[in-house]
Amino acid sequence: MLTFFVAYLDRKSYLLIDDPKKIATRYISSWFVFDVCSTVPFQQLSLLFTARGNGLEFRVLNMLRLWRLRRVSSLFARLEKDIRFNYFWTRCIKLILVTLFAVHCAGCFNYLIADRYPNPSRTWIGVKIPNFREASLWIRYVTSIYWSITTLTTTGYGDLHAENPREMLFDIFYMLFDLGLTAYIIGNMTNLVVHGTSRTRNFRDTVQAASEFVARNQLPQHVKDQMLSHICLRFKTEGLKQQETMNGLPKGIRSSIAQYLFFPIVQQVYLFQGVSYDFTFQLVTEMQAEYFPPKEDVILQNEAPTDLYILVSGAVELRTHADGIEQVHGRASSGEVFGEVGVLCYKPQPFTVRTTELSQILRLSRTTLMNIIQENKEDGNIVMNNLFQK
């Protein structure tokens, strides 16, 4: 009854359909008959036609209740998409339950065939346990499950096997079914293991490729250290995936997130003191956040100016290199900007900027900055005045 009031997603238009008539039409033409049959009390109805309600026909009809397992499958499908539950363990529990259910059903069906066969001594269980009907329910069930598992796992000890054509026919279909079930279980477990180890394997391959590149080109040691440090940092912070997450969102959402995260930081930068709110907002929406490990060069002295950087967290050193001597001219901490001299004055970068600790840095391309300044000339004049005063 509740299903008649549950909206559904149209797979053609991807719209949520909440019209009761359309919901009812769709449900009646699909799973309604099966759902009704799975709720009919055949066991109680059998008492009206048989003395003890043990008719085989009603027992078979009573198995229609297994149709409800479709709901369980849908439940696991939702749990696998729910980030509150671990995907690996959810998937493992599903595979275990599917296997146990298949083993249980096969054992019960095979016992039913033996129980209904005219000559009990010519059945798979009658050969092993004469007068098996008089044995306890526990012994009969364990024996059935034992046969089912040995057949499923293709162990086949040979102590329990088909003794008549009915059992042979059932065993043929069960073994064919086992081929698909085994492939399903092995394939899923392989995917889980590969998914868990692929990230580490890719990391090792990347490090190996970088080391071979350094050796092949005879690069200096400090360049190799910077390359490996950057690769290691990217591996450790891969779970953040900040920029990848931002790029997958619409521009309006990206702008809202960037404004919340970075607007207060950009407002504190000396270069943008006194500019309008709109100008700062345009800058923030175009910035990209990156992570840099310690002792990595963000800017090299005398390189062409391409980007302006704002330090969100961490610290950097401003260095110059002349006549083989490297000197530290200053340091920048959280909330400060660097690279602005080269970008705004159209000249090569005057300093090498090197991180001293793990740093998060906002990057804004020179082209984007100049386009925003040209669209907001008054704010552009304020930016240049702030630069000259600095």
mmCIF file of N, CA and C in Angstrom, residues 17 94 99 112 142 144 151 155 159 189 201 231 244 289 310 331:
data_model
loop_
_atom_site.group_PDB
_atom_site.id
_atom_site.type_symbol
_atom_site.label_atom_id
_atom_site.label_comp_id
_atom_site.label_asym_id
_atom_site.label_seq_id
_atom_site.Cartn_x
_atom_site.Cartn_y
_atom_site.Cartn_z
ATOM 1 N N ILE A 17 8.727 11.825 -10.233
ATOM 2 C CA ILE A 17 7.289 11.722 -10.525
ATOM 3 C C ILE A 17 6.546 11.487 -9.215
ATOM 4 N N LYS A 94 27.612 -8.300 2.157
ATOM 5 C CA LYS A 94 26.664 -8.679 1.106
ATOM 6 C C LYS A 94 27.098 -9.975 0.427
ATOM 7 N N THR A 99 26.288 -15.782 -0.444
ATOM 8 C CA THR A 99 26.831 -17.143 -0.469
ATOM 9 C C THR A 99 26.085 -18.052 0.494
ATOM 10 N N LEU A 112 14.799 -31.846 -0.070
ATOM 11 C CA LEU A 112 13.397 -32.018 -0.449
ATOM 12 C C LEU A 112 13.254 -33.092 -1.517
ATOM 13 N N VAL A 142 22.708 -30.136 8.806
ATOM 14 C CA VAL A 142 24.165 -30.038 8.669
ATOM 15 C C VAL A 142 24.649 -30.884 7.494
ATOM 16 N N SER A 144 22.975 -31.594 4.777
ATOM 17 C CA SER A 144 22.583 -30.902 3.543
ATOM 18 C C SER A 144 23.517 -29.732 3.253
ATOM 19 N N THR A 151 29.966 -28.984 -2.890
ATOM 20 C CA THR A 151 29.657 -28.837 -4.312
ATOM 21 C C THR A 151 29.963 -27.429 -4.801
ATOM 22 N N THR A 155 34.980 -28.967 -4.188
ATOM 23 C CA THR A 155 35.853 -29.892 -3.463
ATOM 24 C C THR A 155 35.513 -31.330 -3.840
ATOM 25 N N ASP A 159 31.720 -38.518 -0.920
ATOM 26 C CA ASP A 159 30.959 -39.274 0.069
ATOM 27 C C ASP A 159 29.465 -39.041 -0.067
ATOM 28 N N MET A 189 35.534 -9.764 -4.969
ATOM 29 C CA MET A 189 36.646 -9.723 -4.025
ATOM 30 C C MET A 189 37.912 -9.191 -4.687
ATOM 31 N N ARG A 201 50.035 1.262 -5.285
ATOM 32 C CA ARG A 201 50.804 0.815 -6.446
ATOM 33 C C ARG A 201 51.090 1.973 -7.401
ATOM 34 N N ILE A 231 55.678 14.514 -4.777
ATOM 35 C CA ILE A 231 54.911 13.302 -5.057
ATOM 36 C C ILE A 231 54.378 12.696 -3.758
ATOM 37 N N GLU A 244 40.060 19.218 -7.080
ATOM 38 C CA GLU A 244 39.260 18.306 -7.886
ATOM 39 C C GLU A 244 37.791 18.381 -7.495
ATOM 40 N N ALA A 289 43.627 26.704 -4.799
ATOM 41 C CA ALA A 289 44.418 26.342 -3.622
ATOM 42 C C ALA A 289 45.319 25.152 -3.943
ATOM 43 N N ILE A 310 49.189 33.847 -2.710
ATOM 44 C CA ILE A 310 48.835 34.304 -1.367
ATOM 45 C C ILE A 310 48.986 33.114 -0.417
ATOM 46 N N ARG A 331 61.168 36.734 4.831
ATOM 47 C CA ARG A 331 60.256 35.606 5.029
ATOM 48 C C ARG A 331 58.821 36.100 4.948
#
